[in-house]
Amino acid sequence: MNGPEDPGGHASTPLHVPVLLETTLALLAPALDRETPTVVVDATLGLGGHAEVLLTRFPRTTLVGVDRDPDALRLAGTRLARFGGRFQPAHAVYDAIPEVLDDLDVDSVDGVLFDLGVSSMQLDQDDRGFSYARDVPLDMRMDPGETRTAAAIVNEYDPKALSRIFRIYGEERLADRYARAIAAAREATPIRGSAELVAVLERATPAALKGRGHVGKRVFQALRIEVNRELEVLERAVPRALDRISTGGRIVLLSYHSLEDRIVKRALAARTVSTAPRGLPIETDDTAPTFTMLTRGAPKAAEAEVERNPRAASVRLRAAERIRGDHRTA
């Protein structure tokens, strides 16, 4: 999802190549490149960049594409229409993967891909309100059908709540200072646009810290995460996805900041590490790992890819394979 794609769904330039595409394909290939039909879930479909290549590369694979954004589903549907029934779109948040699969009568899957974060389409569309570099409405809803916007959070949360989300979700060290400045500014008039919010942050930033990057970067990240409950959803989504992977199936997850990566790492560790007490001579079915890690640490994009696509600079990749146990009972 964070891979840069344009709204037209074209892939004619390097900027339109999904992040870590070949690495992702290589990791999923052993689970999908089989003589029998396979199923993969693209949990963050976006504009269908990864999905298009997966469906092309693995001709016996059906892809279930999940996205909360109806605009993304519509555009991806056009892009992937040539694959017919091998593409199954689903309007849902990715923690609803079990319900999506149940609706499709799919019991287990061979692969799952998460490409987390905000899509380039959402960043580029001013009416979606994700940008801090342009003056746009403070919206930030990944699903426009939801009711809570960034403007509501900025104008209605008390300073303590604002400080908490800036500190935790944005890892912003000026969280308290920014929260107080916002609370003071909105007393005169509500803060409705990104330029207004950035101006408040600029005034509240000490001169010595103004060279550390755009003042809105961490605050806007925090607001986006809060609006869409991204970390709460991710906490639920990864275990639920793991539960539906069959033996030999694989999962690949691309994270773009430390908060996401921490959740992914913890969820995978729970399935790839023995829970037996230290010194127990025999590993039991109840304590043995059900997955094995396919990556050491969290590999980053190569320097050449980052040069072609700066958005790849922050990506962290983790992958695992189910080695035992029935799905849903891990």
Coordinates of C-alpha atoms in Angstrom, one line a residue:
M1 CA 0.0 0.0 0.0
N2 CA 2.8 2.3 0.7
G3 CA 4.4 1.4 -2.6
P4 CA 4.1 4.4 -4.9
E5 CA 1.5 3.9 -7.6
D6 CA -0.5 6.4 -9.6
P7 CA -4.3 6.7 -9.7
G8 CA -4.3 5.4 -13.2
G9 CA -2.7 2.1 -12.1
H10 CA 0.2 2.4 -14.5
A11 CA 3.5 0.8 -13.9
S12 CA 5.5 2.4 -16.7
T13 CA 8.2 4.1 -14.6
P14 CA 10.2 3.0 -11.6
L15 CA 8.1 5.3 -9.4
H16 CA 5.2 2.9 -10.0
V17 CA 6.9 -0.2 -8.9
P18 CA 5.7 -1.5 -5.5
V19 CA 8.2 -1.4 -2.7
L20 CA 10.5 -4.6 -2.4
L21 CA 8.5 -6.2 -5.1
E22 CA 11.0 -8.9 -6.2
T23 CA 11.9 -9.8 -2.6
T24 CA 8.2 -10.2 -1.8
L25 CA 7.6 -12.4 -4.8
A26 CA 10.6 -14.6 -4.0
L27 CA 9.3 -15.1 -0.4
L28 CA 5.8 -16.0 -1.5
A29 CA 6.8 -18.1 -4.5
P30 CA 7.3 -21.4 -2.7
A31 CA 3.7 -21.2 -1.3
L32 CA 2.0 -20.0 -4.5
D33 CA 4.0 -21.6 -7.4
R34 CA 2.4 -25.0 -7.3
E35 CA 0.6 -27.4 -9.7
T36 CA -2.6 -27.1 -7.7
P37 CA -4.7 -23.9 -7.3
T38 CA -3.6 -21.6 -4.5
V39 CA -5.1 -18.6 -2.7
V40 CA -3.3 -15.4 -1.5
V41 CA -4.7 -12.5 0.5
D42 CA -3.5 -9.0 -0.3
A43 CA -4.6 -7.5 2.9
T44 CA -3.8 -3.9 1.8
L45 CA -4.8 -3.9 -1.9
G46 CA -4.3 -0.2 -2.6
L47 CA -4.2 0.3 -6.3
G48 CA -3.3 -3.3 -7.0
G49 CA 0.4 -3.0 -7.7
H50 CA 1.5 -6.1 -5.8
A51 CA -1.7 -7.9 -6.8
E52 CA -1.2 -7.4 -10.5
V53 CA 2.3 -8.9 -10.4
L54 CA 1.2 -11.8 -8.1
L55 CA -1.7 -12.7 -10.5
T56 CA 0.6 -12.5 -13.5
R57 CA 3.5 -14.4 -12.0
F58 CA 1.4 -17.2 -10.4
P59 CA -1.3 -18.2 -13.0
R60 CA -3.0 -20.8 -10.7
T61 CA -3.4 -18.3 -7.9
T62 CA -6.6 -16.6 -6.8
L63 CA -6.1 -13.3 -5.0
V64 CA -8.4 -11.9 -2.4
G65 CA -7.9 -8.1 -2.3
V66 CA -8.9 -6.4 0.9
D67 CA -9.1 -2.6 1.3
R68 CA -11.1 -0.2 3.4
D69 CA -11.0 2.5 0.7
P70 CA -13.8 2.1 -1.9
D71 CA -11.9 4.4 -4.3
A72 CA -8.9 2.1 -4.2
L73 CA -11.1 -1.0 -4.7
R74 CA -12.7 0.6 -7.7
L75 CA -9.4 1.6 -9.4
A76 CA -7.8 -1.8 -8.5
G77 CA -10.8 -3.5 -9.9
T78 CA -10.4 -1.8 -13.3
R79 CA -6.7 -2.6 -13.3
L80 CA -7.2 -6.3 -12.4
A81 CA -10.4 -6.9 -14.4
R82 CA -8.5 -9.0 -17.0
F83 CA -7.9 -11.7 -14.4
G84 CA -11.6 -12.4 -14.1
G85 CA -12.6 -14.5 -11.1
R86 CA -9.0 -15.0 -10.0
F87 CA -9.4 -11.5 -8.4
Q88 CA -11.8 -11.3 -5.5
P89 CA -12.2 -7.8 -4.1
A90 CA -13.4 -7.2 -0.5
H91 CA -14.4 -3.9 1.1
A92 CA -13.2 -4.4 4.6
V93 CA -10.5 -3.4 7.1
Y94 CA -7.7 -6.1 7.2
D95 CA -8.6 -7.3 10.7
A96 CA -11.7 -8.7 9.1
I97 CA -9.8 -11.2 7.0
P98 CA -11.5 -14.2 8.7
E99 CA -15.0 -12.8 7.9
V100 CA -13.9 -12.0 4.3
L101 CA -12.6 -15.6 3.8
D102 CA -15.7 -17.1 5.4
D103 CA -17.9 -15.1 3.0
L104 CA -15.9 -16.5 0.1
D105 CA -16.1 -20.1 1.5
V106 CA -12.3 -20.1 1.7
D107 CA -11.1 -22.2 4.6
S108 CA -7.4 -21.6 4.5
V109 CA -4.9 -19.6 2.3
D110 CA -1.4 -20.2 1.0
G111 CA -0.1 -16.7 1.3
V112 CA -0.8 -13.3 2.9
L113 CA 0.7 -9.9 2.1
F114 CA 0.5 -6.8 4.2
D115 CA 1.9 -3.6 2.8
L116 CA 1.1 -1.2 5.6
G117 CA 0.6 2.5 5.9
V118 CA -1.0 5.1 3.7
S119 CA -1.1 4.7 -0.1
S120 CA 0.3 7.2 -2.5
M121 CA -3.2 7.8 -4.0
Q122 CA -4.5 8.9 -0.6
L123 CA -1.4 11.2 -0.1
D124 CA -1.8 12.7 -3.5
Q125 CA -5.6 13.5 -3.4
D126 CA -6.1 16.8 -1.6
D127 CA -9.6 16.1 -0.5
R128 CA -8.4 13.1 1.5
G129 CA -6.5 15.4 3.8
F130 CA -3.4 13.4 4.5
S131 CA -0.8 15.9 3.3
Y132 CA 1.1 18.3 5.6
A133 CA 3.0 19.8 2.6
R134 CA -0.2 21.3 1.0
D135 CA -3.2 23.1 2.4
V136 CA -5.9 20.4 2.6
P137 CA -8.9 19.7 4.9
L138 CA -7.9 17.8 8.0
D139 CA -9.7 14.5 7.1
M140 CA -7.3 11.5 6.9
R141 CA -10.0 8.8 6.7
M142 CA -8.8 5.8 4.7
D143 CA -12.5 4.9 4.4
P144 CA -14.5 8.0 3.6
G145 CA -17.6 6.3 5.0
E146 CA -16.3 6.5 8.5
T147 CA -17.3 9.5 10.6
R148 CA -14.3 10.6 12.6
T149 CA -11.9 12.9 11.0
A150 CA -8.5 14.4 11.9
A151 CA -10.3 17.8 12.4
A152 CA -12.6 16.3 15.0
I153 CA -9.6 14.9 16.9
V154 CA -7.6 18.2 16.7
N155 CA -10.6 20.3 17.9
E156 CA -12.3 17.9 20.4
Y157 CA -9.6 15.9 22.1
D158 CA -8.4 17.4 25.4
P159 CA -4.7 18.4 25.6
K160 CA -3.7 15.2 27.5
A161 CA -5.3 13.0 24.9
L162 CA -3.6 14.9 22.1
S163 CA -0.3 14.8 23.8
R164 CA -0.6 11.0 24.3
I165 CA -1.3 10.3 20.6
F166 CA 1.5 12.6 19.4
R167 CA 3.9 11.0 21.8
I168 CA 3.0 7.4 21.2
Y169 CA 1.8 7.3 17.6
G170 CA 4.1 10.1 16.3
E171 CA 7.1 9.5 18.7
E172 CA 7.0 13.3 18.9
R173 CA 9.2 14.7 21.7
L174 CA 7.4 18.1 21.6
A175 CA 4.0 16.3 22.2
D176 CA 3.0 18.3 25.3
R177 CA 4.1 21.6 23.8
Y178 CA 2.2 21.0 20.6
A179 CA -1.0 19.8 22.4
R180 CA -1.1 22.9 24.5
A181 CA -0.6 25.1 21.5
I182 CA -3.4 23.4 19.6
A183 CA -5.7 23.7 22.6
A184 CA -5.0 27.4 22.9
A185 CA -5.3 28.1 19.1
R186 CA -8.7 26.4 18.8
E187 CA -10.3 28.5 21.5
A188 CA -10.5 31.4 19.0
T189 CA -11.6 29.4 16.0
P190 CA -11.6 25.7 15.1
I191 CA -8.6 24.3 13.2
R192 CA -10.0 22.9 9.9
G193 CA -7.1 22.8 7.4
S194 CA -3.5 21.4 7.4
A195 CA -2.0 24.8 6.8
E196 CA -3.6 26.2 10.0
L197 CA -2.4 23.2 12.0
V198 CA 1.2 23.5 10.6
A199 CA 1.2 27.2 11.4
V200 CA 0.3 26.4 15.0
L201 CA 3.1 23.8 15.2
E202 CA 5.6 26.2 13.6
R203 CA 4.8 28.8 16.2
A204 CA 5.2 26.3 19.0
T205 CA 8.5 24.9 17.8
P206 CA 11.7 26.2 19.4
A207 CA 14.0 27.8 16.9
A208 CA 16.8 25.4 17.8
L209 CA 14.6 22.5 16.6
K210 CA 13.2 23.9 13.4
G211 CA 15.9 22.3 11.3
R212 CA 15.0 18.7 12.2
G213 CA 12.5 18.3 9.4
H214 CA 8.9 19.3 8.7
V215 CA 7.2 20.2 12.0
G216 CA 4.0 18.4 10.9
K217 CA 5.5 15.0 10.0
R218 CA 5.1 13.2 13.3
V219 CA 1.9 15.0 14.3
F220 CA 0.2 14.1 11.0
Q221 CA 1.4 10.5 11.3
A222 CA -0.1 10.3 14.8
L223 CA -3.4 11.9 13.7
R224 CA -3.7 9.4 10.7
I225 CA -3.0 6.4 13.0
E226 CA -5.6 7.7 15.5
V227 CA -8.3 8.4 12.9
N228 CA -8.0 5.0 11.3
R229 CA -7.1 3.0 14.5
E230 CA -4.2 1.6 12.5
L231 CA -2.2 0.0 15.3
E232 CA -5.3 -1.4 17.1
V233 CA -6.4 -3.0 13.8
L234 CA -2.9 -4.3 13.1
E235 CA -2.7 -5.9 16.6
R236 CA -5.8 -8.0 15.7
A237 CA -5.1 -8.5 12.0
V238 CA -1.7 -10.3 12.1
P239 CA -2.8 -13.1 14.4
R240 CA -6.1 -13.5 12.6
A241 CA -4.2 -13.8 9.3
L242 CA -1.7 -16.3 10.7
D243 CA -4.6 -18.5 11.9
R244 CA -5.9 -18.9 8.3
I245 CA -2.6 -19.9 6.7
S246 CA -2.2 -23.6 5.8
T247 CA 0.9 -25.6 6.4
G248 CA 3.6 -24.5 3.9
G249 CA 1.8 -21.2 3.5
R250 CA 3.7 -17.9 4.0
I251 CA 3.1 -14.4 5.2
V252 CA 5.1 -11.2 4.1
L253 CA 4.7 -7.9 6.0
L254 CA 6.1 -4.6 5.0
S255 CA 6.1 -1.9 7.7
Y256 CA 7.0 1.7 7.4
H257 CA 7.6 2.9 11.0
S258 CA 8.8 1.4 14.2
L259 CA 5.4 1.2 15.8
E260 CA 4.0 -1.1 13.0
D261 CA 7.2 -3.2 12.9
R262 CA 7.1 -3.7 16.7
I263 CA 3.6 -5.1 16.5
V264 CA 4.5 -7.4 13.5
K265 CA 7.6 -8.6 15.3
R266 CA 5.7 -9.5 18.4
A267 CA 2.9 -11.3 16.6
L268 CA 5.4 -13.4 14.6
A269 CA 7.5 -14.2 17.7
A270 CA 4.4 -15.6 19.4
R271 CA 4.2 -18.3 16.6
T272 CA 7.9 -18.9 15.9
V273 CA 9.3 -19.3 19.4
S274 CA 8.8 -22.4 21.6
T275 CA 6.7 -21.7 24.7
A276 CA 8.1 -24.7 26.6
P277 CA 9.7 -24.0 30.0
R278 CA 13.5 -23.8 29.7
G279 CA 15.1 -27.3 30.3
L280 CA 12.0 -29.3 29.3
P281 CA 13.5 -32.4 27.6
I282 CA 10.6 -32.9 25.1
E283 CA 8.8 -30.4 23.0
T284 CA 5.1 -30.9 23.0
D285 CA 2.5 -30.1 20.3
D286 CA 1.2 -27.4 22.6
T287 CA 4.6 -25.6 23.0
A288 CA 6.3 -26.2 19.7
P289 CA 6.4 -23.3 17.2
T290 CA 3.9 -23.4 14.4
F291 CA 5.8 -20.9 12.1
T292 CA 9.4 -20.3 11.2
M293 CA 10.9 -17.0 10.3
L294 CA 12.1 -16.6 6.7
T295 CA 13.9 -13.3 7.3
R296 CA 16.7 -12.4 9.8
G297 CA 15.8 -9.2 11.5
A298 CA 13.8 -6.8 9.3
P299 CA 15.6 -6.4 5.9
K300 CA 15.5 -2.9 4.4
A301 CA 15.3 -1.8 0.8
A302 CA 18.6 -1.7 -1.1
E303 CA 20.3 1.7 -1.7
A304 CA 19.5 1.5 -5.4
E305 CA 15.8 1.1 -4.8
V306 CA 15.7 3.9 -2.3
E307 CA 17.4 6.2 -4.9
R308 CA 14.7 5.3 -7.4
N309 CA 11.9 5.5 -4.8
P310 CA 12.5 7.5 -1.7
R311 CA 9.4 6.1 0.0
A312 CA 11.3 2.7 0.2
A313 CA 13.8 4.2 2.7
S314 CA 11.7 3.4 5.8
V315 CA 10.4 0.0 4.8
R316 CA 11.1 -3.0 7.1
L317 CA 10.2 -6.5 5.8
R318 CA 9.4 -9.6 7.9
A319 CA 8.2 -13.0 6.6
A320 CA 7.3 -16.4 8.1
E321 CA 6.1 -19.9 6.9
R322 CA 3.7 -22.2 8.7
I323 CA 5.6 -25.4 9.4
R324 CA 3.1 -27.4 11.5
G325 CA -0.3 -27.4 13.0
D326 CA -3.7 -26.9 11.5
H327 CA -4.7 -23.4 10.6
R328 CA -7.0 -21.6 13.1
T329 CA -5.6 -23.8 15.9
A330 CA -2.1 -22.4 16.1

